[in-house]
Coordinates of C-alpha atoms in Angstrom, one line a residue:
X7 CA -14.4 -19.7 15.0
X8 CA -12.2 -22.8 15.4
X9 CA -13.6 -25.3 17.8
X10 CA -11.2 -28.2 17.3
X11 CA -7.4 -28.5 16.9
X12 CA -5.9 -31.5 15.0
X13 CA -2.2 -32.0 16.1
X14 CA -0.3 -33.2 13.1
X15 CA 3.4 -34.0 12.6
X16 CA 4.8 -32.0 9.7
X17 CA 7.3 -33.4 7.2
X18 CA 8.6 -30.1 6.0
X19 CA 10.2 -27.2 7.8
X20 CA 9.5 -24.5 5.3
X21 CA 7.4 -23.9 2.1
X22 CA 8.8 -22.5 -1.1
X23 CA 6.5 -19.9 -2.7
X24 CA 7.9 -19.5 -6.2
X25 CA 4.8 -18.8 -8.4
X26 CA 5.4 -15.1 -8.4
X27 CA 9.1 -14.8 -7.6
X28 CA 9.7 -12.1 -10.3
X29 CA 7.5 -9.7 -8.3
X30 CA 8.1 -11.1 -4.8
X31 CA 11.3 -12.2 -3.1
X32 CA 9.7 -13.5 0.1
X33 CA 10.1 -17.1 -1.0
X34 CA 10.6 -19.2 2.1
X35 CA 7.7 -19.4 4.5
X36 CA 6.4 -21.2 7.6
X37 CA 3.0 -21.5 9.3
X38 CA 2.4 -23.1 12.6
X39 CA -1.2 -23.8 11.9
X40 CA -3.9 -23.6 9.2
X41 CA -6.3 -22.1 8.5
X42 CA -5.7 -18.8 10.1
X43 CA -7.8 -18.5 13.3
X44 CA -8.9 -14.9 12.5
X45 CA -10.9 -16.1 9.4
X46 CA -10.9 -12.7 7.7
X47 CA -13.6 -12.5 5.0
X48 CA -11.1 -11.3 2.4
X49 CA -8.5 -14.1 3.0
X50 CA -7.4 -15.3 -0.4
X51 CA -6.6 -18.7 1.0
X52 CA -10.3 -19.2 1.0
X53 CA -10.1 -19.3 -2.8
X54 CA -7.6 -22.2 -2.7
X55 CA -9.5 -25.4 -1.9
X56 CA -6.3 -27.4 -2.7
X57 CA -4.7 -25.9 0.4
X58 CA -7.4 -27.0 2.6
X59 CA -7.2 -30.5 1.1
X60 CA -3.4 -30.5 1.7
X61 CA -4.1 -29.7 5.4
X62 CA -6.5 -32.7 5.7
X63 CA -9.6 -30.5 6.0
X64 CA -12.7 -31.1 3.9
X65 CA -13.4 -27.5 3.1
X66 CA -12.9 -23.9 4.1
X67 CA -16.0 -24.0 6.4
X68 CA -14.6 -26.6 8.7
X69 CA -14.6 -25.4 12.3
X70 CA -11.2 -27.1 12.9
X71 CA -7.6 -26.4 12.3
X72 CA -4.4 -28.2 11.9
X73 CA -1.4 -27.4 14.2
X74 CA 2.0 -28.7 13.1
X75 CA 3.4 -29.1 16.6
X76 CA 7.0 -30.1 15.4
X77 CA 7.6 -27.1 13.1
X78 CA 10.1 -25.4 15.5
X79 CA 12.3 -28.5 15.7
X80 CA 12.1 -29.0 11.9
X81 CA 13.0 -25.4 11.5
X82 CA 16.0 -25.7 13.8
X83 CA 17.3 -28.6 11.8
X84 CA 16.8 -26.6 8.5
X85 CA 18.6 -23.6 9.9
X86 CA 21.5 -25.7 11.0
X87 CA 21.8 -27.5 7.6
X88 CA 21.7 -24.2 5.8
X89 CA 24.3 -22.1 7.6
X90 CA 25.8 -20.9 4.3
X91 CA 22.3 -20.1 2.9
X92 CA 20.6 -17.9 5.4
X93 CA 17.7 -16.8 3.2
X94 CA 15.1 -15.1 5.5
X95 CA 12.1 -17.1 6.5
X96 CA 8.7 -15.4 6.6
X97 CA 6.5 -16.5 9.5
X98 CA 2.8 -16.1 8.9
X99 CA 2.3 -16.6 5.2
X100 CA -1.1 -18.4 5.1
X101 CA -2.0 -18.2 8.8
X102 CA -1.3 -15.6 11.5
X103 CA 0.2 -16.4 14.8
X104 CA -3.1 -16.4 16.6
X105 CA -5.1 -18.4 19.1
X106 CA -4.9 -20.8 20.6
X107 CA -2.0 -18.8 22.1
X108 CA -1.1 -21.5 24.6
X109 CA 0.2 -23.5 21.6
X110 CA 1.3 -20.9 19.0
X111 CA 3.2 -18.6 21.3
X112 CA 5.5 -21.3 22.8
X113 CA 6.1 -22.5 19.2
X114 CA 7.1 -19.0 18.2
X115 CA 9.3 -18.6 21.3
X116 CA 11.1 -21.8 20.4
X117 CA 11.5 -20.6 16.8
X118 CA 12.9 -17.3 17.8
X119 CA 15.3 -18.9 20.3
X120 CA 16.6 -21.3 17.6
X121 CA 17.0 -18.5 15.1
X122 CA 18.9 -16.4 17.6
X123 CA 21.2 -19.4 18.5
X124 CA 21.9 -20.1 14.8
X125 CA 21.8 -16.4 13.8
X126 CA 19.2 -17.0 11.1
X127 CA 17.0 -14.0 10.0
X128 CA 13.2 -14.1 10.3
X129 CA 10.4 -11.8 9.1
X130 CA 7.1 -12.0 10.9
X131 CA 3.8 -11.0 9.2
X132 CA 1.0 -10.6 11.8
X133 CA -2.1 -8.8 13.1
X134 CA -1.3 -10.1 16.7
X135 CA 0.2 -7.6 19.2
X136 CA 3.1 -10.0 20.1
X137 CA 4.6 -7.6 22.7
X138 CA 1.9 -8.6 25.2
X139 CA 3.6 -11.9 25.6
X140 CA 6.4 -11.4 28.0
X141 CA 8.3 -14.6 26.9
X142 CA 8.8 -13.0 23.4
X143 CA 9.9 -9.5 24.4
X144 CA 13.5 -10.4 25.4
X145 CA 14.0 -12.6 22.3
X146 CA 12.8 -9.7 20.0
X147 CA 15.3 -7.4 21.6
X148 CA 18.2 -9.8 21.3
X149 CA 17.4 -10.6 17.7
X150 CA 17.1 -6.9 16.9
X151 CA 20.6 -6.4 18.3
X152 CA 21.9 -8.9 15.8
X153 CA 19.9 -7.7 12.9
X154 CA 17.9 -10.9 12.6
X155 CA 14.3 -9.8 12.8
X156 CA 11.7 -7.5 11.2
X157 CA 8.0 -7.4 12.0
X158 CA 5.3 -6.4 9.5
X159 CA 1.9 -5.5 11.1
X160 CA -1.2 -5.5 8.9
X161 CA -3.9 -2.9 9.2
X162 CA -6.8 -2.8 6.7
X163 CA -8.4 0.4 8.1
X164 CA -8.5 2.4 11.3
X165 CA -12.3 2.8 10.9
X166 CA -13.8 0.2 13.2
X167 CA -17.0 0.2 11.1
X168 CA -14.9 -1.0 8.1
X169 CA -12.3 -3.3 9.6
X170 CA -14.6 -5.1 12.0
X171 CA -16.9 -6.2 9.1
X172 CA -13.8 -7.6 7.3
X173 CA -11.9 -9.2 10.1
X174 CA -14.3 -9.6 13.1
X175 CA -12.0 -12.1 15.0
X176 CA -8.7 -10.2 14.5
X177 CA -7.2 -8.0 17.3
X178 CA -8.5 -4.4 17.6
X179 CA -6.6 -2.0 15.4
X180 CA -5.6 0.1 18.4
X181 CA -3.7 -2.9 19.8
X182 CA -1.8 -3.3 16.5
X183 CA -1.0 0.4 16.5
X184 CA 0.3 0.1 20.1
X185 CA 2.4 -2.9 18.9
X186 CA 3.9 -0.8 16.1
X187 CA 4.7 2.0 18.6
X188 CA 6.4 -0.5 20.9
X189 CA 8.5 -1.9 18.0
X190 CA 9.5 1.7 17.1
X191 CA 10.3 2.6 20.7
X192 CA 12.6 -0.4 20.9
X193 CA 14.3 0.1 17.5
X194 CA 13.0 -3.2 16.1
X195 CA 12.5 -3.1 12.3
X196 CA 8.8 -2.6 11.8
X197 CA 6.7 -2.3 8.7
X198 CA 3.1 -1.2 8.2
X199 CA 1.2 -3.3 5.7
X200 CA -2.0 -1.8 4.5
X201 CA -3.2 -5.1 3.4
X202 CA -5.5 -5.6 1.8
X203 CA -5.8 -2.1 0.2
X204 CA -9.4 -1.3 -0.7
X205 CA -10.0 0.5 -3.9
X206 CA -12.3 3.4 -3.5
X207 CA -12.0 3.3 0.3
X208 CA -8.5 3.1 1.8
X209 CA -6.7 4.3 -1.3
X210 CA -8.3 7.7 -1.1
X211 CA -5.8 10.4 0.0
X212 CA -7.7 11.4 3.2
X213 CA -8.2 7.8 4.4
X214 CA -4.7 6.7 3.4
X215 CA -3.1 9.6 5.2
X216 CA -5.4 8.9 8.2
X217 CA -3.9 5.5 8.5
X218 CA -0.3 6.7 8.1
X219 CA -0.7 9.5 10.6
X220 CA -2.0 7.0 13.3
X221 CA 1.4 5.3 13.4
X222 CA 5.1 6.1 13.9
X223 CA 6.7 6.9 10.5
X224 CA 8.4 3.9 9.0
X225 CA 8.0 1.8 5.8
X226 CA 4.6 1.2 4.3
X227 CA 3.7 -1.7 2.0
X228 CA 0.4 -1.8 0.1
X229 CA -1.3 -4.7 -1.5
X230 CA -4.7 -4.5 -3.3
X231 CA -7.4 -6.9 -2.3
X232 CA -7.9 -9.8 -4.7
X233 CA -10.3 -12.6 -4.8
X234 CA -12.0 -15.2 -7.0
X235 CA -15.2 -15.1 -5.1
X236 CA -18.0 -13.0 -6.7
X237 CA -20.1 -13.1 -3.5
X238 CA -17.2 -11.4 -1.7
X239 CA -17.1 -8.8 -4.4
X240 CA -20.8 -8.1 -3.9
X241 CA -20.3 -7.8 -0.2
X242 CA -17.3 -5.4 -0.6
X243 CA -19.1 -3.2 -3.1
X244 CA -21.7 -2.5 -0.4
X245 CA -18.8 -1.1 1.7
X246 CA -17.8 1.1 -1.2
X247 CA -15.0 -1.1 -2.6
X248 CA -15.8 -0.6 -6.3
X249 CA -14.2 -1.2 -9.7
X250 CA -13.3 -4.9 -10.2
X251 CA -11.8 -6.7 -13.2
X252 CA -10.3 -10.1 -13.8
X253 CA -6.5 -10.0 -14.1
X254 CA -5.3 -12.6 -16.6
X255 CA -1.8 -12.5 -15.2
X256 CA -2.6 -12.7 -11.5
X257 CA -5.7 -14.8 -12.1
X258 CA -7.8 -12.9 -9.6
X259 CA -10.5 -10.2 -9.6
X260 CA -9.0 -7.0 -8.3
X261 CA -8.8 -3.3 -9.2
X262 CA -8.1 -2.8 -13.0
X263 CA -4.5 -2.6 -14.1
X264 CA -4.6 1.1 -15.2
X265 CA -6.4 2.0 -12.0
X266 CA -3.7 0.3 -9.9
X267 CA -0.9 1.9 -11.9
X268 CA -2.3 5.4 -11.3
X269 CA -3.1 4.8 -7.6
X270 CA 0.3 3.2 -6.8
X271 CA 2.0 6.4 -8.0
X272 CA -0.4 8.7 -6.1
X273 CA 0.0 6.7 -2.9
X274 CA 3.7 6.7 -3.2
X275 CA 3.7 10.5 -3.4
X276 CA 1.4 10.8 -0.4
X277 CA 3.6 8.4 1.6
X278 CA 6.7 10.4 0.7
X279 CA 5.1 13.7 1.6
X280 CA 4.2 12.2 5.0
X281 CA 7.7 11.0 5.6
X282 CA 7.3 7.3 4.8
X283 CA 9.1 5.0 2.5
X284 CA 6.9 3.0 0.2
X285 CA 6.5 -0.3 -1.7
X286 CA 4.0 -2.3 -3.6
X287 CA 3.6 -6.0 -2.6
X288 CA 3.7 -8.8 -5.2
X289 CA 1.8 -7.1 -8.0
X290 CA 2.9 -8.5 -11.5
X291 CA 2.8 -4.8 -12.6
X292 CA 6.2 -4.6 -10.9
X293 CA 7.6 -6.8 -13.7
X294 CA 7.1 -3.9 -16.2
X295 CA 8.9 -1.1 -14.3
X296 CA 9.9 -2.1 -10.8
X297 CA 11.6 1.2 -10.0
X298 CA 8.4 3.2 -9.7
X299 CA 6.8 0.8 -7.3
X300 CA 9.2 0.6 -4.4
X301 CA 11.8 2.8 -2.7
X302 CA 14.3 0.1 -1.8
X303 CA 15.5 -3.1 -3.3
X304 CA 13.9 -4.9 -0.4
X305 CA 10.2 -4.1 -0.7
X306 CA 9.3 -6.2 2.4
X307 CA 11.5 -4.6 5.0
X308 CA 12.5 -1.3 3.4
X309 CA 15.6 0.5 4.9
X310 CA 16.4 -2.4 7.2
X311 CA 17.0 -4.6 4.2
X312 CA 16.7 -7.9 6.0
X313 CA 16.3 -9.7 2.7
X314 CA 18.9 -7.8 0.6
X315 CA 21.6 -8.2 3.2
X316 CA 21.1 -11.9 3.2
X317 CA 20.9 -12.2 -0.6
X318 CA 24.2 -10.2 -0.9
X319 CA 25.9 -12.7 1.4
X320 CA 24.5 -15.6 -0.5
X321 CA 25.6 -14.3 -3.9
X322 CA 29.0 -13.5 -2.6
X323 CA 29.7 -17.1 -1.8
X324 CA 27.6 -18.6 -4.6
X325 CA 30.4 -20.7 -5.9
X326 CA 30.9 -22.5 -2.5
X327 CA 27.2 -23.2 -1.9
X328 CA 26.5 -26.9 -2.4
X329 CA 22.8 -27.0 -1.5
X330 CA 20.2 -24.8 -3.1
X331 CA 22.2 -24.2 -6.3
X332 CA 19.1 -24.1 -8.5
X333 CA 17.5 -21.6 -6.1
X334 CA 20.5 -19.3 -6.3
X335 CA 21.2 -19.5 -10.0
X336 CA 17.8 -19.8 -11.6
X337 CA 15.4 -18.1 -9.1
X338 CA 17.2 -15.7 -6.8
X339 CA 18.9 -13.9 -9.7
X340 CA 15.4 -13.1 -11.2
X341 CA 13.7 -11.9 -8.1
X342 CA 12.4 -8.4 -7.7
X343 CA 15.1 -7.6 -5.2
X344 CA 18.0 -8.5 -7.6
X345 CA 16.4 -6.9 -10.6
X346 CA 15.8 -3.7 -8.7
X347 CA 19.5 -3.4 -8.0
X348 CA 20.3 -4.0 -11.7
X349 CA 17.9 -1.5 -13.2
X350 CA 17.1 1.1 -10.6
X351 CA 20.4 2.5 -9.6

């Protein structure tokens, strides 16, 4: 639990996440605070001490967090300066929009208002039922009307005995399900992320279907749990999460490659039979044959194509873009999104 907040002035509006861009096109991110207040035991940021150091924290066990109070204003400036380069920004990359809500929700409200004003697309990753904050509801609806927003809600399991041991401080799953239902009822692009996916537990057909059947049909994205922490592996094995192997490409312990290949295809068939579209998130396996791992070019937002619509506009005016030329020519052209459109038609 966080007991102290350090208010810090940030120098950067967004972060560029380019290490795995061939398997993931969600490249521009923003966090309002760090570390995440929910402190889930599986959080892979815990395996990255350099991130804690960059936040000015001594280690992952610090009971304090950094809040970058000027992020919305920096983001507004960034959006204004990049009007010809509206690549979607993902909110909630390393830290959820969680407590203290008296700070994070006003920051999100400002960010949504600026994005609406400048017509800049956003994708939110969260476990927080944001519809319970009245000041956000109208902004969500207005952004939806302009095709500027998608919301991905993460659920690990609907079994409280499992998810409460993994994410004891996160909102109850029933609140997240209600949030997805609210998004669906209001035609706001919504995505279910079964993240992390637990091998031997939530990738079994009965359990996977149980999660899907609890929620309005939409687009589901799966992402296997990964870690560099052997103590966490021992803890998870007690919950039935078995079969681990070091991946030399991804540099994590996770389910073995052949196991993942087989399960990804099985889960895709299950999702399709249940009426869902499907995608795998970020796995380097996608570099081998991307077509079998996702139903749309935009794996993040599925049929709503928040990313692919933006990329198409960027590529159409590539010759006139003065800023971000290297990003467009050298990186964007190799992302999973662009490669899918080249090889999967």
